[in-house]
Amino acid sequence: MAKKITDKVTWVGKVDWELVYFHGKEYSTDRGSSYNSYLIRDKKTVLMDTVWKPFGREYVESLKEVIDLKDIDYIVMNHNESDHSGALPLLMEEIPDTPVYCTKKGEAIIRGHYHKDWNFVNVKTGDTLDLGGSKLVFIEAPMLHWPDTMFTYMTGEEILFSNDGFGQHYASESLYNDEVDQGDLYHEAMKYYANILNLYSPMVAKKIKEILAMNVPVKMICPSHGVIWRDNPMQIVEAYQKWAEAYQENQVTVVYDTMWNSTRRMAECIAAGIREADPSVTVKLCNSSKLDKNDICTEVFKSKAILIGSPTINYGFMYSIGGIMEMIRGLKFKNKKAAAFGSYGWSGDAPKMIAEHLKAGGFDVIKDEFKLMWVPDEDARKKCVRFGKEFMDAVNGAE
Ligand code: FEO
C-alpha cells in the first residue's frame, strides 16, 4: 500500500514480513525485509527502483492504484540486483518506451538479467535530471553494493536515495527510524553492514567523504531496504563512518564446534581465562553449528580478537567451522587478533589448519594453536584457562 512521505514523494514498495533468507540461504532475515520503491511527482514523474520478482504483479497492480503508468516519465534504477529490478520486466511490458536511467554498469546488469533492449539512459556522478521544480542528482557508488550502484539526491525535498547503503533487512509497518525499536533497528543495520558491506569499507568511507563534501542538506535518507532515516538522518552516516574504519568494540568472540563436548569445554575455560586477564572485556561464545552464521559474523565484526576451535575430524575441521571461516575470510575484517584451538584423539590437524585459514583471511594470529587430547580433565581445563589468559594478555599487550 502506497504511503506518502512528502508532498512530492510516495513510498510504493513492498514489506516482506515472511522473508527468512536472502541471497539464497547466505543471509538470515529474522525480521523480514522490505523492497523500497519511490514515486516522485513533480512537473515530471519518476519511479525509483522496483521490488523483487515474486511481488512483481502485486507491485504493478498497486502502482496502478496510485498513478496511470503512462504518466511515468522516467524510471531510475539505482542498483539492479534482483531484489530491486525483479519487477522491471512486468512494469516495462506496460510502459516499454519509458527511459530507464542507470549507470553504464547498471545497463549491462539489466541486459544480463532480462535480455531486453529498453530505452536506457546512462548517467554518471554529477549528471542531473530536471523534474521541473526539483532536480535529481546522480552519484555513482560502486560496490555499495554492486558495481552498478548509484545514489540519487533530490533537491528541494533534500532526500538522499541510497539504495542498499544505510539499509536494513527489517520489516516494519512504520516507514521511519524514529517509530521502531532502536535496538532491533541498529542490530539489523549493523548485521547488514557486517555481512554485506564490510568488505567494501574503503569504498564506503570514500563515498561518505564525497557526499559530505557536496555540502547539501539531507532531510531524509531513503534506502531500498528497511526504514527511512528521517530523525537525525546523519546518525546512520556517522555509524557507517565508524563501521568502515576497522570497527571493533571491547569484545572477544570464541567460535567453536564440538562433537562430544571436549572442544566446548575448552572454549568455556578459555573464555574464563580471557575474563580473568581482563574483566572489562565482553566475551561471547558461539557454537557455529547452532547459532546463526550471520549473527556470528556480526559478533566477529564487533570483536577486537577471536578464537576459533574445532575438534579434528577426518584429518581436518568440522564443516560448520569451514563455513564460518570462509564467510569471515570473504568479509575482509581488518585489525583483528586471533588464535585457534581444539581437542583431538590422534592426528590433531584442525587447530593448525584453522590458524592457516585465519592468517589467509587477514587475521593477526598472535599465539600458536592450542590442542588437547581426548576429554579435558581438571589439569587440562586449567591449561585452557591459562591459554585464554595468555591470549588476552597478548591481545592487550599488542594493542
Ligand atoms: Fe538490495 Fe544489492 O540489493
Short mmCIF file of C-alpha atoms and ligand atoms in Angstrom, two decimals:
data_model
loop_
_atom_site.label_atom_id
_atom_site.label_comp_id
_atom_site.label_asym_id
_atom_site.label_seq_id
_atom_site.Cartn_x
_atom_site.Cartn_y
_atom_site.Cartn_z
CA MET A 1 0.00 0.00 0.00
CA ALA A 2 1.39 3.39 -1.03
CA LYS A 3 2.48 5.80 1.72
CA LYS A 4 3.08 9.47 1.22
CA ILE A 5 6.47 10.66 2.50
CA THR A 6 6.43 14.28 1.34
CA ASP A 7 4.18 16.29 -0.97
CA LYS A 8 6.25 15.03 -3.90
CA VAL A 9 7.45 11.60 -2.80
CA THR A 10 5.39 8.46 -2.14
CA TRP A 11 6.68 5.07 -0.97
CA VAL A 12 5.34 2.37 -3.31
CA GLY A 13 7.44 -0.62 -2.21
CA LYS A 14 6.67 -3.94 -0.58
CA VAL A 15 7.18 -5.01 3.04
CA ASP A 16 8.10 -8.70 3.13
CA TRP A 17 7.35 -9.99 6.62
CA GLU A 18 7.83 -13.59 5.54
CA LEU A 19 11.37 -13.41 4.21
CA VAL A 20 13.64 -15.66 6.27
CA TYR A 21 16.65 -15.88 3.96
CA PHE A 22 18.24 -13.61 1.40
CA HIS A 23 20.91 -14.33 -1.22
CA GLY A 24 19.85 -17.97 -1.31
CA LYS A 25 20.49 -19.03 2.26
CA GLU A 26 23.56 -16.85 2.75
CA TYR A 27 21.81 -14.18 4.81
CA SER A 28 19.22 -14.82 7.51
CA THR A 29 16.46 -12.24 7.66
CA ASP A 30 14.95 -12.91 11.08
CA ARG A 31 12.94 -9.71 10.95
CA GLY A 32 11.91 -9.91 7.30
CA SER A 33 12.78 -7.12 4.89
CA SER A 34 11.31 -4.58 2.54
CA TYR A 35 11.94 -3.57 -1.05
CA ASN A 36 11.50 0.17 -1.12
CA SER A 37 10.39 1.83 -4.33
CA TYR A 38 9.56 5.51 -4.56
CA LEU A 39 7.27 7.51 -6.80
CA ILE A 40 8.30 11.13 -7.31
CA ARG A 41 5.69 13.51 -8.67
CA ASP A 42 6.88 16.93 -9.73
CA LYS A 43 6.29 18.51 -13.14
CA LYS A 44 7.82 15.26 -14.32
CA THR A 45 7.13 11.88 -12.72
CA VAL A 46 9.81 9.39 -11.74
CA LEU A 47 9.61 5.84 -10.46
CA MET A 48 12.68 4.88 -8.47
CA ASP A 49 13.70 1.21 -8.18
CA THR A 50 11.20 -1.65 -8.15
CA VAL A 51 10.75 -4.77 -6.00
CA TRP A 52 11.71 -8.44 -6.03
CA LYS A 53 10.11 -10.53 -8.79
CA PRO A 54 7.74 -12.65 -6.63
CA PHE A 55 5.94 -9.41 -5.76
CA GLY A 56 6.12 -8.02 -9.28
CA ARG A 57 2.48 -8.49 -10.25
CA GLU A 58 1.25 -7.16 -6.91
CA TYR A 59 3.63 -4.20 -7.22
CA VAL A 60 2.46 -3.21 -10.70
CA GLU A 61 -1.22 -3.56 -9.72
CA SER A 62 -0.70 -1.46 -6.56
CA LEU A 63 1.16 1.14 -8.57
CA LYS A 64 -1.79 1.44 -10.93
CA GLU A 65 -3.96 2.42 -7.97
CA VAL A 66 -1.66 5.38 -7.37
CA ILE A 67 -0.85 6.51 -10.89
CA ASP A 68 -1.67 5.85 -14.51
CA LEU A 69 1.54 4.07 -15.53
CA LYS A 70 1.61 6.07 -18.76
CA ASP A 71 2.20 9.19 -16.66
CA ILE A 72 5.59 7.89 -15.51
CA ASP A 73 8.15 9.94 -17.44
CA TYR A 74 11.31 8.24 -16.20
CA ILE A 75 12.41 5.17 -14.30
CA VAL A 76 15.55 5.48 -12.18
CA MET A 77 17.30 2.25 -11.22
CA ASN A 78 19.90 2.92 -8.55
CA HIS A 79 21.00 -0.72 -8.39
CA ASN A 80 19.91 -3.73 -10.37
CA GLU A 81 20.26 -6.77 -8.18
CA SER A 82 17.11 -8.91 -8.48
CA ASP A 83 15.57 -7.64 -5.24
CA HIS A 84 15.25 -4.18 -6.83
CA SER A 85 14.97 -4.89 -10.54
CA GLY A 86 12.87 -8.08 -10.39
CA ALA A 87 9.59 -6.33 -11.19
CA LEU A 88 11.06 -4.28 -14.03
CA PRO A 89 10.13 -6.69 -16.86
CA LEU A 90 6.45 -6.72 -15.81
CA LEU A 91 6.42 -2.94 -15.48
CA MET A 92 8.11 -2.48 -18.86
CA GLU A 93 5.50 -4.67 -20.54
CA GLU A 94 3.08 -1.85 -19.73
CA ILE A 95 5.31 1.12 -20.50
CA PRO A 96 8.01 -0.27 -22.82
CA ASP A 97 9.36 3.05 -24.10
CA THR A 98 9.90 4.77 -20.75
CA PRO A 99 13.54 5.82 -20.34
CA VAL A 100 15.45 3.81 -17.73
CA TYR A 101 18.13 5.90 -16.02
CA CYS A 102 21.01 3.90 -14.58
CA THR A 103 24.78 3.68 -14.65
CA LYS A 104 26.54 2.06 -17.61
CA LYS A 105 27.20 -0.99 -15.44
CA GLY A 106 23.55 -0.92 -14.41
CA GLU A 107 22.51 -1.21 -18.04
CA ALA A 108 24.86 -4.16 -18.51
CA ILE A 109 23.40 -5.89 -15.45
CA ILE A 110 19.79 -5.28 -16.56
CA ARG A 111 20.61 -6.60 -20.02
CA GLY A 112 22.39 -9.59 -18.46
CA HIS A 113 19.39 -10.39 -16.29
CA TYR A 114 16.41 -9.68 -18.55
CA HIS A 115 17.84 -9.60 -22.08
CA LYS A 116 15.73 -6.65 -23.16
CA ASP A 117 16.59 -3.68 -25.30
CA TRP A 118 14.89 -0.98 -23.28
CA ASN A 119 15.44 2.76 -23.63
CA PHE A 120 18.48 3.07 -21.36
CA VAL A 121 19.97 6.41 -20.39
CA ASN A 122 23.38 6.05 -18.77
CA VAL A 123 24.24 8.53 -16.04
CA LYS A 124 27.34 9.24 -14.02
CA THR A 125 28.28 11.28 -10.98
CA GLY A 126 27.13 14.88 -11.30
CA ASP A 127 24.55 14.24 -14.03
CA THR A 128 21.14 15.66 -13.23
CA LEU A 129 17.56 15.11 -14.24
CA ASP A 130 15.33 18.18 -14.09
CA LEU A 131 11.85 17.40 -12.84
CA GLY A 132 10.51 20.93 -13.14
CA GLY A 133 10.68 22.09 -9.53
CA SER A 134 13.26 19.76 -8.09
CA LYS A 135 16.23 18.03 -9.62
CA LEU A 136 17.69 14.57 -9.27
CA VAL A 137 21.47 14.48 -8.91
CA PHE A 138 23.15 11.13 -9.57
CA ILE A 139 26.14 9.93 -7.56
CA GLU A 140 27.84 6.70 -8.60
CA ALA A 141 28.52 4.49 -5.59
CA PRO A 142 30.21 1.39 -6.98
CA MET A 143 30.29 -1.67 -4.69
CA LEU A 144 27.64 -0.30 -2.34
CA HIS A 145 26.66 -2.98 -3.00
CA TRP A 146 27.34 -3.95 -6.64
CA PRO A 147 29.47 -2.28 -9.32
CA ASP A 148 26.38 -0.63 -10.81
CA THR A 149 25.13 1.08 -7.66
CA MET A 150 24.42 4.79 -7.54
CA PHE A 151 22.76 7.11 -5.04
CA THR A 152 20.31 9.78 -6.14
CA TYR A 153 19.92 13.10 -4.34
CA MET A 154 16.68 15.03 -4.78
CA THR A 155 16.95 18.80 -4.40
CA GLY A 156 14.07 20.69 -2.84
CA GLU A 157 12.90 17.67 -0.84
CA GLU A 158 16.53 17.18 0.28
CA ILE A 159 16.32 13.40 0.14
CA LEU A 160 19.20 11.02 -0.43
CA PHE A 161 18.01 7.80 -2.07
CA SER A 162 20.81 5.44 -1.10
CA ASN A 163 19.54 2.05 -2.23
CA ASP A 164 21.34 -0.73 -0.27
CA GLY A 165 23.56 1.76 1.60
CA PHE A 166 22.19 2.59 5.09
CA GLY A 167 19.57 -0.14 4.63
CA GLN A 168 18.46 -2.94 6.91
CA HIS A 169 16.66 -6.21 6.32
CA TYR A 170 13.88 -5.15 8.63
CA ALA A 171 10.14 -5.40 8.02
CA SER A 172 8.09 -2.70 9.69
CA GLU A 173 4.63 -1.25 9.28
CA SER A 174 6.19 2.08 10.09
CA LEU A 175 8.34 3.69 7.44
CA TYR A 176 10.53 5.70 9.78
CA ASN A 177 13.51 5.17 12.04
CA ASP A 178 12.02 7.08 14.97
CA GLU A 179 8.96 4.83 15.12
CA VAL A 180 10.68 1.45 15.54
CA ASP A 181 12.57 -0.34 18.29
CA GLN A 182 16.04 1.22 18.25
CA GLY A 183 17.77 -1.96 19.46
CA ASP A 184 16.25 -4.01 16.63
CA LEU A 185 16.97 -1.29 14.11
CA TYR A 186 20.64 -0.95 14.99
CA HIS A 187 21.07 -4.72 15.27
CA GLU A 188 19.75 -5.10 11.72
CA ALA A 189 21.68 -2.10 10.36
CA MET A 190 24.94 -3.43 11.82
CA LYS A 191 24.25 -7.00 10.69
CA TYR A 192 23.62 -5.65 7.18
CA TYR A 193 26.88 -3.70 7.22
CA ALA A 194 28.96 -6.55 8.69
CA ASN A 195 27.60 -9.21 6.34
CA ILE A 196 27.09 -7.27 3.11
CA LEU A 197 29.16 -4.12 3.05
CA ASN A 198 32.14 -4.68 5.34
CA LEU A 199 34.42 -5.94 2.60
CA TYR A 200 33.77 -2.72 0.67
CA SER A 201 34.56 -0.50 3.65
CA PRO A 202 37.26 1.53 1.80
CA MET A 203 34.64 2.47 -0.82
CA VAL A 204 32.08 3.24 1.88
CA ALA A 205 34.48 5.61 3.66
CA LYS A 206 35.39 7.32 0.37
CA LYS A 207 31.78 7.73 -0.70
CA ILE A 208 30.74 9.23 2.62
CA LYS A 209 33.56 11.78 2.39
CA GLU A 210 32.45 12.65 -1.13
CA ILE A 211 28.82 13.11 -0.09
CA LEU A 212 29.75 15.21 2.94
CA ALA A 213 31.92 17.36 0.67
CA MET A 214 28.88 18.06 -1.52
CA ASN A 215 27.67 20.01 1.50
CA VAL A 216 24.00 19.59 0.67
CA PRO A 217 21.20 19.46 3.25
CA VAL A 218 19.86 15.97 3.92
CA LYS A 219 16.40 15.91 5.43
CA MET A 220 15.89 12.19 4.88
CA ILE A 221 17.85 9.14 3.79
CA CYS A 222 15.64 6.70 1.92
CA PRO A 223 17.30 3.30 1.48
CA SER A 224 15.90 0.41 -0.52
CA HIS A 225 15.55 -1.91 2.49
CA GLY A 226 14.07 -1.20 5.91
CA VAL A 227 13.12 2.12 7.41
CA ILE A 228 13.72 5.66 6.22
CA TRP A 229 16.13 7.72 8.33
CA ARG A 230 14.17 10.94 8.95
CA ASP A 231 15.01 11.59 12.62
CA ASN A 232 18.63 12.82 12.62
CA PRO A 233 19.37 11.07 9.32
CA MET A 234 23.09 11.69 9.69
CA GLN A 235 23.21 9.27 12.64
CA ILE A 236 23.47 6.32 10.27
CA VAL A 237 26.11 8.11 8.19
CA GLU A 238 28.13 8.64 11.37
CA ALA A 239 27.67 4.97 12.31
CA TYR A 240 28.87 3.93 8.84
CA GLN A 241 31.93 6.16 9.21
CA LYS A 242 32.82 4.27 12.40
CA TRP A 243 31.98 0.87 10.95
CA ALA A 244 34.08 1.48 7.84
CA GLU A 245 37.26 2.12 9.84
CA ALA A 246 38.22 -1.38 11.05
CA TYR A 247 35.46 -1.21 13.65
CA GLN A 248 35.85 -3.00 16.96
CA GLU A 249 34.43 -2.97 20.45
CA ASN A 250 36.00 -4.27 23.65
CA GLN A 251 34.89 -7.78 22.80
CA VAL A 252 36.40 -11.20 22.17
CA THR A 253 34.38 -13.89 20.42
CA VAL A 254 35.08 -17.60 20.75
CA VAL A 255 33.65 -19.56 17.82
CA TYR A 256 33.72 -23.33 18.06
CA ASP A 257 32.08 -26.56 17.05
CA THR A 258 32.19 -29.75 19.07
CA MET A 259 31.46 -33.46 18.66
CA TRP A 260 31.49 -34.80 22.22
CA ASN A 261 31.79 -31.53 24.14
CA SER A 262 35.57 -31.55 24.67
CA THR A 263 36.11 -28.53 22.41
CA ARG A 264 33.10 -26.86 24.06
CA ARG A 265 34.69 -27.35 27.50
CA MET A 266 37.92 -25.94 26.12
CA ALA A 267 36.04 -22.90 24.74
CA GLU A 268 34.35 -22.24 28.08
CA CYS A 269 37.61 -22.49 30.06
CA ILE A 270 39.42 -20.27 27.53
CA ALA A 271 36.59 -17.74 27.93
CA ALA A 272 37.05 -17.85 31.72
CA GLY A 273 40.77 -17.20 31.26
CA ILE A 274 40.08 -14.21 28.99
CA ARG A 275 37.84 -12.65 31.65
CA GLU A 276 40.41 -13.39 34.33
CA ALA A 277 43.00 -11.48 32.35
CA ASP A 278 40.66 -8.61 31.54
CA PRO A 279 37.36 -8.32 33.45
CA SER A 280 36.38 -5.34 31.30
CA VAL A 281 36.19 -7.35 28.08
CA THR A 282 32.91 -8.78 26.75
CA VAL A 283 33.36 -12.44 25.84
CA LYS A 284 30.88 -14.26 23.64
CA LEU A 285 30.80 -17.97 22.83
CA CYS A 286 29.24 -19.10 19.58
CA ASN A 287 28.73 -22.70 18.56
CA SER A 288 28.92 -22.37 14.79
CA SER A 289 26.70 -25.40 14.18
CA LYS A 290 23.89 -23.98 16.33
CA LEU A 291 23.98 -20.19 16.15
CA ASP A 292 23.01 -18.14 13.14
CA LYS A 293 26.05 -17.69 10.88
CA ASN A 294 25.31 -14.03 10.12
CA ASP A 295 24.92 -13.23 13.81
CA ILE A 296 28.32 -14.88 14.37
CA CYS A 297 29.83 -12.71 11.60
CA THR A 298 28.31 -9.66 13.30
CA GLU A 299 29.93 -10.69 16.60
CA VAL A 300 33.26 -11.11 14.78
CA PHE A 301 32.76 -7.64 13.26
CA LYS A 302 32.36 -6.21 16.79
CA SER A 303 35.38 -8.06 18.21
CA LYS A 304 38.97 -6.98 18.62
CA ALA A 305 40.03 -10.62 18.76
CA ILE A 306 38.56 -14.02 18.01
CA LEU A 307 39.36 -17.64 18.76
CA ILE A 308 38.21 -20.46 16.55
CA GLY A 309 38.09 -24.03 17.82
CA SER A 310 37.28 -27.37 16.28
CA PRO A 311 37.93 -30.98 17.10
CA THR A 312 39.85 -32.84 14.43
CA ILE A 313 37.63 -34.92 12.18
CA ASN A 314 38.77 -36.74 9.05
CA TYR A 315 42.18 -35.03 9.44
CA GLY A 316 40.50 -31.64 9.21
CA PHE A 317 37.97 -29.39 10.95
CA MET A 318 34.21 -29.61 11.26
CA TYR A 319 32.08 -28.36 8.40
CA SER A 320 30.37 -25.53 10.25
CA ILE A 321 33.83 -24.18 11.10
CA GLY A 322 34.75 -24.41 7.42
CA GLY A 323 31.64 -22.42 6.53
CA ILE A 324 32.15 -19.69 9.07
CA MET A 325 35.84 -19.35 8.23
CA GLU A 326 35.00 -18.90 4.57
CA MET A 327 32.45 -16.23 5.47
CA ILE A 328 34.82 -14.25 7.67
CA ARG A 329 37.60 -14.57 5.07
CA GLY A 330 35.35 -13.09 2.41
CA LEU A 331 34.15 -10.24 4.60
CA LYS A 332 37.72 -8.94 4.95
CA PHE A 333 37.65 -7.91 8.60
CA LYS A 334 40.60 -5.71 9.50
CA ASN A 335 42.78 -5.23 12.57
CA LYS A 336 41.65 -8.31 14.49
CA LYS A 337 43.80 -10.68 16.54
CA ALA A 338 43.15 -14.40 16.53
CA ALA A 339 44.17 -17.88 17.61
CA ALA A 340 42.99 -21.47 17.08
CA PHE A 341 42.32 -24.39 19.38
CA GLY A 342 40.65 -27.80 19.55
CA SER A 343 40.53 -31.24 21.06
CA TYR A 344 41.67 -34.36 19.24
CA GLY A 345 42.12 -38.10 19.51
CA TRP A 346 45.05 -38.92 17.23
CA SER A 347 46.18 -36.68 14.35
CA GLY A 348 45.08 -33.28 15.77
CA ASP A 349 45.31 -31.39 12.47
CA ALA A 350 42.38 -28.98 12.93
CA PRO A 351 43.88 -26.13 15.02
CA LYS A 352 46.88 -25.70 12.73
CA MET A 353 44.64 -25.72 9.65
CA ILE A 354 42.33 -23.15 11.28
CA ALA A 355 45.30 -20.91 12.10
CA GLU A 356 46.40 -21.04 8.45
CA HIS A 357 42.89 -20.08 7.31
CA LEU A 358 42.78 -17.22 9.78
CA LYS A 359 46.11 -15.88 8.50
CA ALA A 360 44.89 -16.18 4.91
CA GLY A 361 41.79 -14.25 5.94
CA GLY A 362 43.88 -11.31 7.19
CA PHE A 363 43.69 -12.06 10.91
CA ASP A 364 46.76 -11.44 13.05
CA VAL A 365 47.36 -14.85 14.66
CA ILE A 366 49.15 -13.84 17.83
CA LYS A 367 49.50 -17.20 19.56
CA ASP A 368 50.38 -20.72 18.48
CA GLU A 369 47.44 -23.06 18.15
CA PHE A 370 46.41 -24.93 21.27
CA LYS A 371 45.23 -28.54 21.27
CA LEU A 372 44.34 -31.14 23.86
CA MET A 373 43.95 -34.89 23.57
CA TRP A 374 40.63 -36.57 24.41
CA VAL A 375 38.43 -35.20 27.19
CA PRO A 376 39.95 -32.35 29.24
CA ASP A 377 40.46 -33.29 32.90
CA GLU A 378 40.94 -30.72 35.65
CA ASP A 379 44.56 -30.20 34.79
CA ALA A 380 43.77 -29.77 31.10
CA ARG A 381 40.97 -27.34 31.92
CA LYS A 382 43.45 -25.26 33.91
CA LYS A 383 45.69 -25.22 30.84
CA CYS A 384 42.74 -23.87 28.83
CA VAL A 385 42.16 -21.09 31.37
CA ARG A 386 45.87 -20.26 31.19
CA PHE A 387 45.74 -20.23 27.38
CA GLY A 388 42.78 -17.82 27.47
CA LYS A 389 44.60 -15.58 29.93
CA GLU A 390 47.79 -15.54 27.89
CA PHE A 391 45.80 -14.87 24.73
CA MET A 392 44.07 -11.88 26.31
CA ASP A 393 47.34 -10.55 27.74
CA ALA A 394 48.81 -10.81 24.25
CA VAL A 395 45.78 -9.00 22.75
CA ASN A 396 46.07 -6.20 25.28
CA GLY A 397 49.87 -6.10 25.03
CA ALA A 398 49.66 -5.95 21.27
CA GLU A 399 47.23 -3.01 21.26
FE1 FEO B 1 19.28 -4.94 -2.09
FE2 FEO B 1 22.32 -5.36 -3.55
O1 FEO B 1 20.46 -5.46 -3.43
#
